[in-house]
mmCIF file of C-alpha atoms in Angstrom:
data_model
loop_
_atom_site.group_PDB
_atom_site.id
_atom_site.type_symbol
_atom_site.label_atom_id
_atom_site.label_comp_id
_atom_site.label_asym_id
_atom_site.label_seq_id
_atom_site.Cartn_x
_atom_site.Cartn_y
_atom_site.Cartn_z
ATOM 1 C CA MET A 1 -10.728 19.352 -3.349
ATOM 2 C CA ASP A 2 -8.131 20.829 -5.710
ATOM 3 C CA GLU A 3 -9.386 23.307 -8.271
ATOM 4 C CA VAL A 4 -10.696 21.532 -11.374
ATOM 5 C CA GLU A 5 -11.226 22.700 -14.917
ATOM 6 C CA GLU A 6 -14.446 24.493 -15.831
ATOM 7 C CA TYR A 7 -17.197 21.983 -15.282
ATOM 8 C CA ARG A 8 -20.269 21.209 -17.294
ATOM 9 C CA TYR A 9 -22.611 18.477 -16.096
ATOM 10 C CA GLU A 10 -22.672 15.468 -18.427
ATOM 11 C CA PRO A 11 -25.476 12.895 -18.201
ATOM 12 C CA LYS A 12 -23.187 9.903 -17.618
ATOM 13 C CA SER A 13 -24.219 6.962 -15.516
ATOM 14 C CA VAL A 14 -22.412 6.022 -12.312
ATOM 15 C CA LYS A 15 -21.168 2.893 -14.082
ATOM 16 C CA GLU A 16 -19.685 4.921 -16.956
ATOM 17 C CA LEU A 17 -17.943 7.262 -14.547
ATOM 18 C CA PHE A 18 -16.518 4.387 -12.509
ATOM 19 C CA ILE A 19 -15.237 2.605 -15.621
ATOM 20 C CA GLU A 20 -13.473 5.736 -16.830
ATOM 21 C CA MET A 21 -12.012 6.418 -13.381
ATOM 22 C CA LYS A 22 -10.781 2.815 -13.110
ATOM 23 C CA ASN A 23 -9.204 2.829 -16.575
ATOM 24 C CA THR A 24 -7.631 6.213 -16.015
ATOM 25 C CA VAL A 25 -6.049 5.356 -12.668
ATOM 26 C CA GLU A 26 -4.702 2.045 -14.025
ATOM 27 C CA LEU A 27 -3.009 3.934 -16.859
ATOM 28 C CA MET A 28 -1.679 6.497 -14.366
ATOM 29 C CA ILE A 29 0.011 3.769 -12.323
ATOM 30 C CA ASP A 30 1.715 2.304 -15.404
ATOM 31 C CA LEU A 31 2.867 5.718 -16.599
ATOM 32 C CA ALA A 32 4.029 6.808 -13.143
ATOM 33 C CA TYR A 33 6.236 3.747 -12.678
ATOM 34 C CA ALA A 34 7.603 4.079 -16.214
ATOM 35 C CA SER A 35 8.374 7.776 -15.704
ATOM 36 C CA VAL A 36 10.285 6.935 -12.527
ATOM 37 C CA LEU A 37 12.190 4.116 -14.214
ATOM 38 C CA PHE A 38 13.302 6.143 -17.224
ATOM 39 C CA GLY A 39 13.319 9.603 -15.659
ATOM 40 C CA ASP A 40 10.844 10.579 -18.393
ATOM 41 C CA LYS A 41 9.479 14.036 -17.593
ATOM 42 C CA GLU A 42 7.030 14.066 -20.514
ATOM 43 C CA MET A 43 5.475 10.846 -19.250
ATOM 44 C CA ALA A 44 5.353 12.313 -15.743
ATOM 45 C CA GLU A 45 3.484 15.322 -17.120
ATOM 46 C CA GLU A 46 0.947 12.950 -18.701
ATOM 47 C CA VAL A 47 0.356 11.463 -15.241
ATOM 48 C CA LEU A 48 -0.382 14.883 -13.754
ATOM 49 C CA GLU A 49 -2.821 15.680 -16.561
ATOM 50 C CA LEU A 50 -4.609 12.392 -15.903
ATOM 51 C CA GLU A 51 -4.686 13.252 -12.210
ATOM 52 C CA GLU A 52 -6.640 16.382 -13.132
ATOM 53 C CA ARG A 53 -8.983 14.195 -15.177
ATOM 54 C CA ILE A 54 -9.620 11.983 -12.148
ATOM 55 C CA ASP A 55 -10.439 15.087 -10.086
ATOM 56 C CA LEU A 56 -12.988 16.139 -12.695
ATOM 57 C CA LEU A 57 -14.540 12.672 -12.937
ATOM 58 C CA ASN A 58 -14.866 12.500 -9.164
ATOM 59 C CA TYR A 59 -16.519 15.922 -9.198
ATOM 60 C CA GLN A 60 -18.953 14.695 -11.847
ATOM 61 C CA LEU A 61 -19.688 11.638 -9.759
ATOM 62 C CA MET A 62 -20.469 13.735 -6.702
ATOM 63 C CA SER A 63 -22.782 15.931 -8.774
ATOM 64 C CA HIS A 64 -24.492 12.837 -10.161
ATOM 65 C CA ALA A 65 -24.894 11.478 -6.622
ATOM 66 C CA VAL A 66 -26.455 14.693 -5.321
ATOM 67 C CA LEU A 67 -28.990 14.666 -8.143
ATOM 68 C CA ALA A 68 -29.742 10.941 -7.706
ATOM 69 C CA ALA A 69 -30.320 10.864 -3.942
ATOM 70 C CA ARG A 70 -34.057 11.433 -3.453
ATOM 71 C CA ASN A 71 -34.433 10.054 0.062
ATOM 72 C CA VAL A 72 -32.435 8.908 3.089
ATOM 73 C CA LYS A 73 -32.077 5.301 1.893
ATOM 74 C CA GLU A 74 -30.717 6.352 -1.484
ATOM 75 C CA ALA A 75 -28.409 8.846 0.204
ATOM 76 C CA GLU A 76 -26.932 6.033 2.326
ATOM 77 C CA GLN A 77 -26.285 3.970 -0.811
ATOM 78 C CA ILE A 78 -24.630 6.934 -2.500
ATOM 79 C CA ILE A 79 -22.210 7.303 0.422
ATOM 80 C CA SER A 80 -20.607 3.910 -0.324
ATOM 81 C CA ILE A 81 -20.203 4.898 -3.982
ATOM 82 C CA LEU A 82 -18.492 8.140 -3.017
ATOM 83 C CA GLN A 83 -16.167 6.308 -0.624
ATOM 84 C CA ILE A 84 -14.938 4.055 -3.437
ATOM 85 C CA ALA A 85 -14.532 7.022 -5.775
ATOM 86 C CA ASN A 86 -12.487 8.833 -3.138
ATOM 87 C CA ALA A 87 -10.293 5.729 -2.725
ATOM 88 C CA ILE A 88 -9.625 5.792 -6.485
ATOM 89 C CA GLU A 89 -8.729 9.466 -6.205
ATOM 90 C CA ASP A 90 -6.276 8.620 -3.406
ATOM 91 C CA ILE A 91 -4.535 6.143 -5.736
ATOM 92 C CA SER A 92 -4.487 8.830 -8.425
ATOM 93 C CA ASN A 93 -2.872 11.282 -6.007
ATOM 94 C CA ALA A 94 -0.207 8.708 -5.099
ATOM 95 C CA ALA A 95 0.645 8.183 -8.777
ATOM 96 C CA GLY A 96 0.794 11.946 -9.141
ATOM 97 C CA ASP A 97 3.265 12.129 -6.257
ATOM 98 C CA LEU A 98 5.571 9.702 -8.086
ATOM 99 C CA ALA A 99 5.354 11.833 -11.225
ATOM 100 C CA LYS A 100 6.167 14.996 -9.269
ATOM 101 C CA MET A 101 9.325 13.342 -7.942
ATOM 102 C CA VAL A 102 10.465 12.831 -11.539
ATOM 103 C CA LEU A 103 9.664 16.427 -12.503
ATOM 104 C CA GLU A 104 11.491 17.738 -9.434
ATOM 105 C CA GLY A 105 14.568 15.676 -10.321
ATOM 106 C CA ILE A 106 14.593 13.672 -7.095
ATOM 107 C CA GLU A 107 17.073 10.810 -7.402
ATOM 108 C CA LEU A 108 15.592 7.484 -6.358
ATOM 109 C CA HIS A 109 17.415 4.711 -4.560
ATOM 110 C CA PRO A 110 18.608 1.980 -7.001
ATOM 111 C CA VAL A 111 16.529 -0.608 -5.134
ATOM 112 C CA ILE A 112 13.348 1.200 -6.190
ATOM 113 C CA LYS A 113 14.318 1.168 -9.864
ATOM 114 C CA GLU A 114 15.316 -2.484 -9.632
ATOM 115 C CA ALA A 115 11.896 -3.341 -8.204
ATOM 116 C CA ILE A 116 10.140 -1.531 -11.059
ATOM 117 C CA ILE A 117 12.310 -3.024 -13.796
ATOM 118 C CA GLU A 118 11.937 -6.548 -12.428
ATOM 119 C CA GLY A 119 9.120 -7.234 -14.902
ATOM 120 C CA GLU A 120 9.945 -8.000 -18.519
ATOM 121 C CA GLU A 121 7.452 -5.457 -19.876
ATOM 122 C CA VAL A 122 7.650 -1.661 -19.740
ATOM 123 C CA ILE A 123 5.345 1.181 -20.712
ATOM 124 C CA GLY A 124 6.269 3.537 -23.541
ATOM 125 C CA ARG A 125 4.970 6.771 -25.058
ATOM 126 C CA ILE A 126 4.961 6.894 -28.866
ATOM 127 C CA ILE A 127 4.360 10.178 -30.707
ATOM 128 C CA VAL A 128 3.080 9.726 -34.261
ATOM 129 C CA SER A 129 4.611 12.113 -36.803
ATOM 130 C CA PRO A 130 2.984 12.984 -40.179
ATOM 131 C CA ASP A 131 5.708 10.960 -41.948
ATOM 132 C CA SER A 132 5.032 7.765 -40.032
ATOM 133 C CA ILE A 133 3.793 4.591 -41.716
ATOM 134 C CA LEU A 134 1.231 4.387 -38.888
ATOM 135 C CA VAL A 135 -0.772 7.412 -40.074
ATOM 136 C CA GLY A 136 -4.140 6.622 -41.626
ATOM 137 C CA ARG A 137 -4.093 2.963 -40.704
ATOM 138 C CA THR A 138 -6.059 1.038 -38.101
ATOM 139 C CA LEU A 139 -4.622 -1.055 -35.299
ATOM 140 C CA GLY A 140 -6.232 -4.062 -36.938
ATOM 141 C CA GLU A 141 -4.410 -3.416 -40.204
ATOM 142 C CA LEU A 142 -1.084 -2.830 -38.489
ATOM 143 C CA GLU A 143 -1.279 -5.766 -36.052
ATOM 144 C CA LEU A 144 1.255 -3.998 -33.852
ATOM 145 C CA ALA A 145 1.170 -6.620 -31.101
ATOM 146 C CA THR A 146 2.189 -9.294 -33.614
ATOM 147 C CA ASN A 147 4.533 -7.223 -35.776
ATOM 148 C CA THR A 148 6.289 -5.140 -33.123
ATOM 149 C CA GLY A 149 5.582 -6.850 -29.808
ATOM 150 C CA VAL A 150 3.879 -3.722 -28.454
ATOM 151 C CA TRP A 151 0.310 -3.761 -27.169
ATOM 152 C CA ILE A 152 -1.392 -0.353 -27.390
ATOM 153 C CA ILE A 153 -3.251 0.190 -24.126
ATOM 154 C CA ALA A 154 -4.331 3.797 -24.660
ATOM 155 C CA ALA A 155 -4.101 6.717 -27.054
ATOM 156 C CA ARG A 156 -4.307 10.449 -26.617
ATOM 157 C CA ARG A 157 -5.760 12.635 -29.359
ATOM 158 C CA GLY A 158 -5.588 16.277 -28.373
ATOM 159 C CA LYS A 159 -7.075 16.353 -24.876
ATOM 160 C CA ARG A 160 -9.124 13.203 -25.423
ATOM 161 C CA TRP A 161 -7.987 9.829 -24.084
ATOM 162 C CA ILE A 162 -9.042 6.551 -25.713
ATOM 163 C CA PHE A 163 -8.564 3.587 -23.390
ATOM 164 C CA GLY A 164 -8.107 0.110 -24.831
ATOM 165 C CA PRO A 165 -8.492 1.239 -28.466
ATOM 166 C CA ASP A 166 -9.946 -1.551 -30.612
ATOM 167 C CA LYS A 167 -8.818 -2.859 -34.004
ATOM 168 C CA ASP A 168 -10.869 -0.175 -35.808
ATOM 169 C CA PHE A 169 -8.984 2.692 -34.152
ATOM 170 C CA ARG A 170 -7.396 4.686 -36.993
ATOM 171 C CA ILE A 171 -4.160 6.436 -36.129
ATOM 172 C CA ARG A 172 -3.675 10.104 -36.991
ATOM 173 C CA ALA A 173 -0.613 12.321 -37.099
ATOM 174 C CA GLY A 174 -0.094 13.873 -33.674
ATOM 175 C CA ASP A 175 -1.637 10.962 -31.794
ATOM 176 C CA ILE A 176 0.198 9.846 -28.671
ATOM 177 C CA LEU A 177 0.113 6.065 -28.242
ATOM 178 C CA ILE A 178 0.758 4.407 -24.898
ATOM 179 C CA GLY A 179 2.145 0.918 -25.406
ATOM 180 C CA ARG A 180 3.245 -2.030 -23.306
ATOM 181 C CA GLY A 181 6.118 -4.222 -24.440
ATOM 182 C CA THR A 182 9.822 -4.893 -24.037
ATOM 183 C CA ARG A 183 12.203 -1.931 -23.964
ATOM 184 C CA THR A 184 13.546 -2.963 -27.402
ATOM 185 C CA SER A 185 10.097 -3.245 -28.977
ATOM 186 C CA ILE A 186 8.996 0.090 -27.495
ATOM 187 C CA ASP A 187 12.119 1.818 -28.827
ATOM 188 C CA GLN A 188 11.492 0.346 -32.289
ATOM 189 C CA LEU A 189 7.890 1.522 -32.334
ATOM 190 C CA LYS A 190 9.015 5.012 -31.288
ATOM 191 C CA GLU A 191 11.259 5.065 -34.368
ATOM 192 C CA ILE A 192 8.360 3.906 -36.541
ATOM 193 C CA GLY A 193 6.164 6.593 -35.005
ATOM 194 C CA ARG A 194 8.771 9.244 -35.822
ATOM 195 C CA GLY A 195 8.932 8.053 -39.436
ATOM 196 C CA VAL A 196 12.552 6.941 -39.129
ATOM 197 C CA ILE A 197 11.704 3.280 -39.755
ATOM 198 C CA ARG A 198 9.399 2.569 -42.702
ATOM 199 C CA VAL A 199 8.963 -1.118 -41.981
ATOM 200 C CA ILE A 200 6.522 -2.954 -39.724
ATOM 201 C CA GLY A 201 7.301 -6.636 -39.396
ATOM 202 C CA ASN A 202 7.864 -7.842 -42.948
ATOM 203 C CA GLU A 203 5.738 -5.069 -44.406
ATOM 204 C CA ARG A 204 7.221 -1.997 -46.046
ATOM 205 C CA ALA A 205 5.531 1.365 -46.624
#
């Protein structure tokens, strides 16, 4: 296993760890494809940071399993759990490989980009500046999906990831929002996040 950050055991359940691993790897796949499509090195770096998070979660899961297995029967059940967790880590590593290609400047064949762009929706990374109309407001108040056509699928605050933020999630300056939408709608929300555009839908700041 690759070296992971300093580890402190957290009393999370197997279910909680699996949910976080699943959500994290799904986000990694979206970001990895988007980074390849747009040659976005910052997005590729996000993928590699999430890959490290998956490594840590898998390490936590193994520690949890060791503590939980009290006899041979329970140990056999734990093996199947670890196999699935390792499969998730394999997917994470594959997404990381895509991101590394972007960071290394490897030019992809046009067919690959065409396959990725075939869908109408793309993934975007929106950085919220202190001057943005988004600051201090909740997703419910902003109704971004309705007003901009962008669905926020995750947010990063410092080193903490929030997956599937709900309507009560209040945006702060410095937050990084990960959104899904059309290229046009993503570009518009990036401008709003930077504070360049002071309008959301028909609403003005």
